Tab-separated table of C-alpha atoms (C1' of nucleotides) and ligand atoms in Angstrom:
chain	number	residue	atom	x	y	z
X	1	MET	CA	3.414	16.381	15.490
X	2	GLU	CA	0.907	19.107	14.785
X	3	ALA	CA	3.049	19.971	11.806
X	4	LEU	CA	2.638	16.451	10.486
X	5	ILE	CA	-1.129	16.532	10.721
X	6	SER	CA	-1.427	19.773	8.806
X	7	ASP	CA	1.159	18.443	6.403
X	8	LEU	CA	-1.025	15.423	5.896
X	9	LYS	CA	-4.095	17.541	5.412
X	10	SER	CA	-2.516	19.641	2.690
X	11	ARG	CA	-0.894	16.739	0.877
X	12	LEU	CA	-4.181	14.899	0.874
X	13	LYS	CA	-6.131	17.896	-0.411
X	14	GLU	CA	-3.521	18.385	-3.094
X	15	LYS	CA	-4.469	15.033	-4.549
X	16	GLY	CA	-8.198	15.287	-3.952
X	17	TYR	CA	-8.159	13.010	-0.929
X	18	LYS	CA	-9.898	13.631	2.355
X	19	LEU	CA	-8.633	13.711	5.906
X	20	THR	CA	-10.987	11.278	7.604
X	21	THR	CA	-11.172	10.387	11.264
X	22	GLN	CA	-9.735	6.967	10.506
X	23	ARG	CA	-6.738	8.379	8.686
X	24	ARG	CA	-6.015	10.883	11.381
X	25	ILE	CA	-6.207	8.279	14.125
X	26	ILE	CA	-3.926	5.902	12.262
X	27	LEU	CA	-1.352	8.631	11.917
X	28	ASP	CA	-1.838	9.533	15.593
X	29	VAL	CA	-1.094	5.973	16.629
X	30	ILE	CA	2.088	5.888	14.584
X	31	LEU	CA	3.135	9.208	16.057
X	32	GLU	CA	2.446	8.034	19.592
X	33	ASN	CA	4.640	4.994	19.060
X	34	GLN	CA	7.758	6.487	17.535
X	35	GLY	CA	10.621	4.059	17.496
X	36	LEU	CA	8.402	1.003	17.848
X	37	HIS	CA	8.099	0.212	14.129
X	38	LEU	CA	4.554	-1.102	14.307
X	39	SER	CA	3.109	-3.599	11.869
X	40	PRO	CA	-0.315	-3.091	10.222
X	41	GLU	CA	-1.835	-5.591	12.619
X	42	GLU	CA	-0.322	-3.848	15.628
X	43	ILE	CA	-1.544	-0.497	14.373
X	44	TYR	CA	-4.977	-2.016	13.837
X	45	ASP	CA	-5.108	-3.208	17.442
X	46	LYS	CA	-4.099	0.171	18.827
X	47	VAL	CA	-6.460	2.092	16.590
X	48	LYS	CA	-9.349	-0.119	17.672
X	49	ASN	CA	-9.012	1.278	21.188
X	50	LYS	CA	-9.820	4.730	19.871
X	51	TYR	CA	-12.136	3.772	17.056
X	52	PRO	CA	-13.554	0.253	17.438
X	53	GLU	CA	-15.424	0.216	14.120
X	54	ILE	CA	-12.194	0.463	12.108
X	55	GLY	CA	-11.552	-2.281	9.575
X	56	LEU	CA	-8.198	-3.891	8.940
X	57	ALA	CA	-8.457	-3.102	5.242
X	58	THR	CA	-8.662	0.575	6.064
X	59	VAL	CA	-5.424	0.334	7.989
X	60	TYR	CA	-3.652	-1.284	5.044
X	61	ARG	CA	-5.120	1.240	2.617
X	62	THR	CA	-4.161	4.164	4.796
X	63	LEU	CA	-0.619	2.950	5.278
X	64	GLN	CA	-0.254	2.656	1.530
X	65	LEU	CA	-1.568	6.150	1.123
X	66	LEU	CA	0.647	7.610	3.836
X	67	GLU	CA	3.636	5.970	2.262
X	68	GLU	CA	2.747	7.387	-1.121
X	69	LEU	CA	2.512	10.842	0.430
X	70	GLU	CA	5.910	10.235	2.055
X	71	ILE	CA	4.482	10.725	5.513
X	72	VAL	CA	5.428	7.255	6.682
X	73	TYR	CA	8.255	4.960	5.672
X	74	LYS	CA	7.953	1.216	5.184
X	75	LEU	CA	10.514	-1.034	6.849
X	76	ASN	CA	11.279	-4.694	6.499
X	77	PHE	CA	13.013	-6.542	9.289
X	78	ASN	CA	12.343	-9.926	7.775
X	79	ASP	CA	9.972	-10.997	10.484
X	80	GLY	CA	6.966	-11.770	8.325
X	81	CYS	CA	5.376	-8.356	7.939
X	82	ASN	CA	6.100	-4.816	6.934
X	83	ARG	CA	6.550	-2.191	9.586
X	84	TYR	CA	6.041	1.538	9.512
X	85	GLU	CA	7.522	4.637	11.049
X	86	ILE	CA	7.162	8.360	10.607
X	87	ASN	CA	9.170	9.643	7.677
X	88	SER	CA	10.525	12.437	9.830
X	89	ASN	CA	12.894	13.699	7.198
X	90	SER	CA	11.571	13.707	3.702
X	91	ASN	CA	14.630	15.704	2.729
X	92	ASP	CA	17.988	14.231	3.499
X	93	HIS	CA	18.742	12.542	6.742
X	94	ARG	CA	17.369	9.077	7.334
X	95	HIS	CA	18.252	7.128	10.449
X	96	HIS	CA	19.710	3.631	10.414
X	97	HIS	CA	18.664	0.544	12.319
X	98	LEU	CA	20.704	-1.797	14.452
X	99	ILE	CA	19.095	-5.200	14.733
X	100	CYS	CA	20.117	-7.629	17.441
X	101	LEU	CA	20.564	-11.118	16.030
X	102	ASN	CA	19.863	-12.605	19.418
X	103	CYS	CA	16.844	-10.838	20.887
X	104	GLY	CA	15.550	-9.018	17.817
X	105	LYS	CA	15.677	-5.611	19.456
X	106	VAL	CA	15.819	-2.712	16.992
X	107	ILE	CA	17.879	0.347	17.904
X	108	GLU	CA	17.862	3.608	15.966
X	109	VAL	CA	21.050	5.433	15.036
X	110	GLU	CA	20.840	9.044	14.084
X	111	ILE	CA	24.299	9.558	12.603
X	112	ASP	CA	24.265	9.282	8.851
X	113	LEU	CA	27.872	9.294	7.629
X	114	LEU	CA	27.129	7.988	4.172
X	115	GLU	CA	28.275	11.092	2.316
X	116	ASN	CA	31.630	9.605	1.351
X	117	LEU	CA	30.116	6.422	0.097
X	118	GLU	CA	27.371	8.140	-1.852
X	119	GLU	CA	29.820	10.579	-3.348
X	120	GLU	CA	32.066	7.734	-4.390
X	121	ILE	CA	29.167	5.943	-6.039
X	122	GLU	CA	27.868	8.978	-7.883
X	123	LYS	CA	31.368	9.901	-9.007
X	124	GLU	CA	31.140	7.073	-11.535
X	125	GLY	CA	28.284	8.959	-13.128
X	126	LYS	CA	26.151	5.876	-13.569
X	127	PHE	CA	23.627	6.432	-10.818
X	128	LYS	CA	21.880	9.353	-9.144
X	129	ILE	CA	21.124	8.558	-5.488
X	130	VAL	CA	18.027	9.973	-3.840
X	131	ASP	CA	17.546	7.713	-0.843
X	132	HIS	CA	19.079	4.850	1.074
X	133	ASN	CA	18.249	2.134	3.523
X	134	VAL	CA	20.849	0.841	5.955
X	135	LYS	CA	20.581	-1.963	8.457
X	136	PHE	CA	23.293	-3.258	10.762
X	137	PHE	CA	23.101	-6.681	12.327
X	138	GLY	CA	24.897	-7.673	15.482
X	139	TYR	CA	24.458	-7.907	19.221
X	140	CYS	CA	22.955	-5.403	21.600
X	141	GLU	CA	24.388	-4.527	24.978
X	142	ASP	CA	22.286	-7.093	26.828
X	143	CYS	CA	23.092	-9.867	24.398
X	144	SER	CA	26.831	-9.190	24.215
X	145	LYS	CA	26.860	-10.922	27.619
T	1	MET	CA	32.664	-22.162	-7.850
T	2	GLU	CA	34.241	-25.539	-7.224
T	3	ALA	CA	35.286	-24.189	-3.871
T	4	LEU	CA	31.699	-23.405	-3.042
T	5	ILE	CA	30.489	-26.907	-3.846
T	6	SER	CA	33.071	-28.542	-1.626
T	7	ASP	CA	32.343	-25.905	0.965
T	8	LEU	CA	28.714	-26.889	0.773
T	9	LYS	CA	29.538	-30.545	1.051
T	10	SER	CA	31.580	-30.117	4.196
T	11	ARG	CA	29.181	-27.744	5.876
T	12	LEU	CA	26.339	-30.136	5.180
T	13	LYS	CA	28.211	-33.125	6.500
T	14	GLU	CA	29.132	-31.161	9.598
T	15	LYS	CA	25.466	-30.968	10.481
T	16	GLY	CA	24.481	-34.436	9.360
T	17	TYR	CA	22.865	-33.277	6.131
T	18	LYS	CA	23.353	-34.801	2.713
T	19	LEU	CA	24.475	-33.313	-0.549
T	20	THR	CA	21.696	-34.391	-2.878
T	21	THR	CA	21.412	-33.865	-6.612
T	22	GLN	CA	18.639	-31.363	-6.046
T	23	ARG	CA	20.688	-29.293	-3.630
T	24	ARG	CA	23.690	-29.268	-5.876
T	25	ILE	CA	21.662	-28.221	-8.924
T	26	ILE	CA	19.954	-25.428	-7.012
T	27	LEU	CA	23.324	-24.073	-5.971
T	28	ASP	CA	24.587	-24.477	-9.557
T	29	VAL	CA	21.705	-22.397	-10.869
T	30	ILE	CA	22.385	-19.623	-8.395
T	31	LEU	CA	26.072	-19.707	-9.301
T	32	GLU	CA	25.296	-19.550	-13.010
T	33	ASN	CA	23.152	-16.476	-12.500
T	34	GLN	CA	25.353	-14.279	-10.368
T	35	GLY	CA	24.086	-10.750	-10.137
T	36	LEU	CA	20.557	-11.660	-11.185
T	37	HIS	CA	19.122	-12.046	-7.678
T	38	LEU	CA	16.721	-14.827	-8.534
T	39	SER	CA	13.514	-15.515	-6.634
T	40	PRO	CA	12.545	-19.036	-5.487
T	41	GLU	CA	10.074	-19.288	-8.356
T	42	GLU	CA	12.711	-18.218	-10.888
T	43	ILE	CA	15.181	-20.688	-9.446
T	44	TYR	CA	12.515	-23.384	-9.611
T	45	ASP	CA	11.946	-22.703	-13.312
T	46	LYS	CA	15.634	-22.853	-14.148
T	47	VAL	CA	16.239	-25.970	-12.074
T	48	LYS	CA	13.379	-27.709	-13.838
T	49	ASN	CA	15.342	-27.572	-17.081
T	50	LYS	CA	18.041	-29.712	-15.517
T	51	TYR	CA	15.900	-31.782	-13.211
T	52	PRO	CA	12.230	-31.751	-14.214
T	53	GLU	CA	10.996	-33.791	-11.235
T	54	ILE	CA	12.024	-31.114	-8.729
T	55	GLY	CA	9.303	-29.784	-6.462
T	56	LEU	CA	8.865	-26.162	-5.502
T	57	ALA	CA	8.906	-27.042	-1.811
T	58	THR	CA	12.361	-28.514	-2.243
T	59	VAL	CA	13.580	-25.234	-3.667
T	60	TYR	CA	12.212	-23.328	-0.693
T	61	ARG	CA	13.631	-25.840	1.737
T	62	THR	CA	17.038	-25.796	0.097
T	63	LEU	CA	17.215	-22.020	0.012
T	64	GLN	CA	16.465	-21.947	3.714
T	65	LEU	CA	19.198	-24.471	4.321
T	66	LEU	CA	21.744	-22.690	2.152
T	67	GLU	CA	21.003	-19.471	3.964
T	68	GLU	CA	21.469	-21.174	7.308
T	69	LEU	CA	24.832	-22.477	6.134
T	70	GLU	CA	25.703	-18.949	4.993
T	71	ILE	CA	26.215	-20.101	1.446
T	72	VAL	CA	23.531	-17.846	0.033
T	73	TYR	CA	22.215	-14.488	1.178
T	74	LYS	CA	18.572	-13.454	1.201
T	75	LEU	CA	17.647	-10.100	-0.302
T	76	ASN	CA	14.455	-8.109	-0.241
T	77	PHE	CA	13.782	-5.540	-2.910
T	78	ASN	CA	10.169	-5.108	-1.899
T	79	ASP	CA	8.796	-6.625	-5.063
T	80	GLY	CA	6.701	-9.334	-3.506
T	81	CYS	CA	9.260	-12.068	-2.974
T	82	ASN	CA	12.621	-12.780	-1.476
T	83	ARG	CA	15.635	-13.062	-3.716
T	84	TYR	CA	18.904	-14.901	-3.289
T	85	GLU	CA	22.530	-14.510	-4.231
T	86	ILE	CA	25.781	-16.241	-3.440
T	87	ASN	CA	27.187	-15.154	-0.109
T	88	SER	CA	30.592	-14.707	-1.719
T	89	ASN	CA	32.181	-13.236	1.376
T	90	SER	CA	31.125	-14.712	4.618
T	91	ASN	CA	33.874	-12.722	6.260
T	92	ASP	CA	33.816	-9.007	5.843
T	93	HIS	CA	33.027	-7.400	2.549
T	94	ARG	CA	29.427	-7.379	1.394
T	95	HIS	CA	28.419	-5.523	-1.744
T	96	HIS	CA	25.675	-2.925	-1.853
T	97	HIS	CA	22.756	-2.570	-4.221
T	98	LEU	CA	21.615	0.399	-6.256
T	99	ILE	CA	17.947	0.165	-7.142
T	100	CYS	CA	16.462	2.274	-9.906
T	101	LEU	CA	13.166	3.794	-8.823
T	102	ASN	CA	12.072	4.052	-12.426
T	103	CYS	CA	12.915	0.766	-14.164
T	104	GLY	CA	13.682	-1.404	-11.141
T	105	LYS	CA	17.130	-2.349	-12.355
T	106	VAL	CA	19.501	-3.519	-9.607
T	107	ILE	CA	23.173	-2.625	-9.839
T	108	GLU	CA	25.888	-4.027	-7.595
T	109	VAL	CA	28.516	-1.826	-5.989
T	110	GLU	CA	31.650	-3.444	-4.693
T	111	ILE	CA	33.068	-0.581	-2.650
T	112	ASP	CA	32.210	-0.902	0.988
T	113	LEU	CA	33.272	2.298	2.775
T	114	LEU	CA	31.269	1.699	5.918
T	115	GLU	CA	34.243	1.442	8.254
T	116	ASN	CA	33.862	4.987	9.557
T	117	LEU	CA	30.199	4.593	10.201
T	118	GLU	CA	30.557	1.209	11.876
T	119	GLU	CA	33.409	2.464	13.986
T	120	GLU	CA	31.371	5.454	15.058
T	121	ILE	CA	28.459	3.227	16.015
T	122	GLU	CA	30.556	0.741	17.961
T	123	LYS	CA	32.415	3.545	19.705
T	124	GLU	CA	29.328	4.059	21.862
T	125	GLY	CA	29.847	0.560	23.172
T	126	LYS	CA	26.200	-0.356	22.939
T	127	PHE	CA	26.285	-2.603	19.905
T	128	LYS	CA	28.662	-5.087	18.311
T	129	ILE	CA	28.234	-5.106	14.517
T	130	VAL	CA	28.745	-8.313	12.574
T	131	ASP	CA	26.958	-7.611	9.305
T	132	HIS	CA	25.127	-4.940	7.354
T	133	ASN	CA	22.703	-4.467	4.519
T	134	VAL	CA	22.779	-1.328	2.404
T	135	LYS	CA	20.476	-0.296	-0.406
T	136	PHE	CA	20.566	2.937	-2.379
T	137	PHE	CA	17.565	4.144	-4.317
T	138	GLY	CA	17.765	6.511	-7.244
T	139	TYR	CA	17.975	6.580	-11.007
T	140	CYS	CA	20.158	4.551	-13.316
T	141	GLU	CA	21.986	5.917	-16.309
T	142	ASP	CA	19.183	5.095	-18.725
T	143	CYS	CA	16.501	6.576	-16.521
T	144	SER	CA	18.370	9.768	-15.664
T	145	LYS	CA	17.358	10.753	-19.233
B	1	DT	C1'	-31.341	19.361	-2.437
B	2	DA	C1'	-29.566	16.288	-5.971
B	3	DA	C1'	-25.616	14.467	-8.072
B	4	DT	C1'	-20.928	12.861	-7.848
B	5	DA	C1'	-16.790	11.139	-6.072
B	6	DA	C1'	-14.284	9.407	-2.240
B	7	DT	C1'	-14.148	6.286	1.667
B	8	DT	C1'	-15.225	2.631	4.520
B	9	DG	C1'	-15.980	-2.150	6.448
B	10	DA	C1'	-16.889	-6.866	5.510
B	11	DT	C1'	-15.663	-10.430	2.896
B	12	DA	C1'	-13.512	-13.034	-0.577
B	13	DA	C1'	-9.445	-13.655	-3.298
B	14	DT	C1'	-4.275	-13.754	-3.995
B	15	DC	C1'	-0.068	-15.448	-3.601
B	16	DA	C1'	4.429	-16.398	-1.458
B	17	DT	C1'	5.884	-19.471	1.825
B	18	DT	C1'	5.338	-23.449	5.180
B	19	DT	C1'	3.490	-27.773	6.769
B	20	DT	C1'	2.009	-32.264	6.472
B	21	DC	C1'	2.287	-36.737	4.937
B	22	DT	C1'	3.687	-40.560	2.364
B	23	DT	C1'	7.259	-42.424	-0.498
B	24	DT	C1'	12.049	-42.559	-1.877
B	25	DT	C1'	16.924	-42.228	-1.196
B	26	DG	C1'	21.383	-42.888	0.797
B	27	DA	C1'	24.744	-43.932	4.457
B	28	DT	C1'	26.035	-47.384	7.550
B	29	DA	C1'	26.398	-51.749	9.994
B	30	DA	C1'	25.769	-56.611	10.021
V	1	DT	C1'	25.215	-57.375	-0.369
V	2	DT	C1'	21.278	-56.590	2.447
V	3	DA	C1'	18.686	-54.717	6.284
V	4	DT	C1'	17.997	-50.588	8.865
V	5	DC	C1'	16.861	-45.928	9.736
V	6	DA	C1'	17.213	-41.060	9.435
V	7	DA	C1'	17.249	-37.610	5.964
V	8	DA	C1'	15.094	-35.825	1.908
V	9	DA	C1'	11.845	-35.263	-1.690
V	10	DG	C1'	7.400	-34.372	-4.051
V	11	DA	C1'	2.490	-33.507	-3.919
V	12	DA	C1'	-0.946	-31.359	-1.897
V	13	DA	C1'	-3.058	-28.804	1.722
V	14	DA	C1'	-2.591	-25.052	4.999
V	15	DT	C1'	-1.109	-20.533	6.513
V	16	DG	C1'	-0.980	-15.760	6.797
V	17	DA	C1'	-0.037	-11.193	5.132
V	18	DT	C1'	-1.787	-8.294	1.791
V	19	DT	C1'	-5.060	-6.884	-1.938
V	20	DA	C1'	-9.330	-6.660	-4.492
V	21	DT	C1'	-14.324	-6.467	-4.648
V	22	DC	C1'	-18.616	-4.544	-3.595
V	23	DA	C1'	-22.420	-2.543	-1.405
V	24	DA	C1'	-23.304	1.086	1.919
V	25	DT	C1'	-21.941	5.613	3.906
V	26	DT	C1'	-20.078	10.228	3.869
V	27	DA	C1'	-18.334	14.489	2.181
V	28	DT	C1'	-18.198	17.868	-1.619
V	29	DT	C1'	-20.019	20.291	-5.480
V	30	DA	C1'	-23.418	22.077	-8.676
Q	201	LIG	MN1	13.312	3.676	12.943
Q	202	LIG	MN1	23.912	-8.593	-5.317
Q	203	LIG	ZN1	19.797	-8.361	22.012
Q	204	LIG	ZN1	16.404	2.752	-14.512
DNA sequence: TAATAATTGATAATCATTTTCTTTTGATAA
DNA sequence: TTATCAAAAGAAAATGATTATCAATTATTA
């Protein structure tokens, strides 16, 4: 997590941006809530505990910026808002999400196993893959009865 | 395509809904534009050519209904609106999408190849998979230079 | 220290989608 | 066929997430 903050600092500087208190706290909140996939509003609420003067617009702006810098990743679970998580692996591995159709719970899966599929797709020579996004829908343990 | 219309008719009747002209035309437009992933607004424009009195709210309402009946499938390419396509295979096979990060073009891939991954996930016994959604990001032929 | 550029917070504006409400339509029974 | 009644449609207003605007503040540079 320290690595991420210094990462942020250098990537910001690189583009002439500053590491402000607000930005750092927003990233802190996301870091402290790994796996929860917070929405901007939820992040706003949590940040307000640490920095009550924060404005909602700043949260939106910062999330945009962090996404641009590939420090966070934007998710869409079709529940009316975007959600964000740390982009732990800018390089290769990206985890998948299992979404329970009954209770809405979101479970993370670390195995990737897309190599075959990606290879097969690139074999055609018509597309160069650099990232993917995989969601599985079904029923979690509790909801399977 | 005829199959889909009669499918629609029976699934509607099953739930006490009616097959109206508007609903049929909306489905026709989606059928006539396979692979284009139209947005509600785009569907509205095309339907207006055949039925100028249609209202936008009817399009939204019908899309919701068709999705509920599993006749269409809702997609999100993060471009500010939802998009819809025929849910050609309610059973098993669902095609994937390749999205060009440069020009935005969307290409469909028919190979599935997720069996291994799904098996591996279900092996843990914590989740029963019934559907998936897979997007690949990268560069299309034209944009790879 | 003065000048300049970046950042913020408050507020207004956008824009896709939903709701509300009144009128119309269509299936069914008398 | 006609009366009845729920479903459906269209117009218009409302909602709600996100974005843009703008004046004030803060950090950096000359
Ligand atoms: Mn996650
Ligand atoms: Mn498609
Ligand atoms: Zn569940
Ligand atoms: Zn392209």
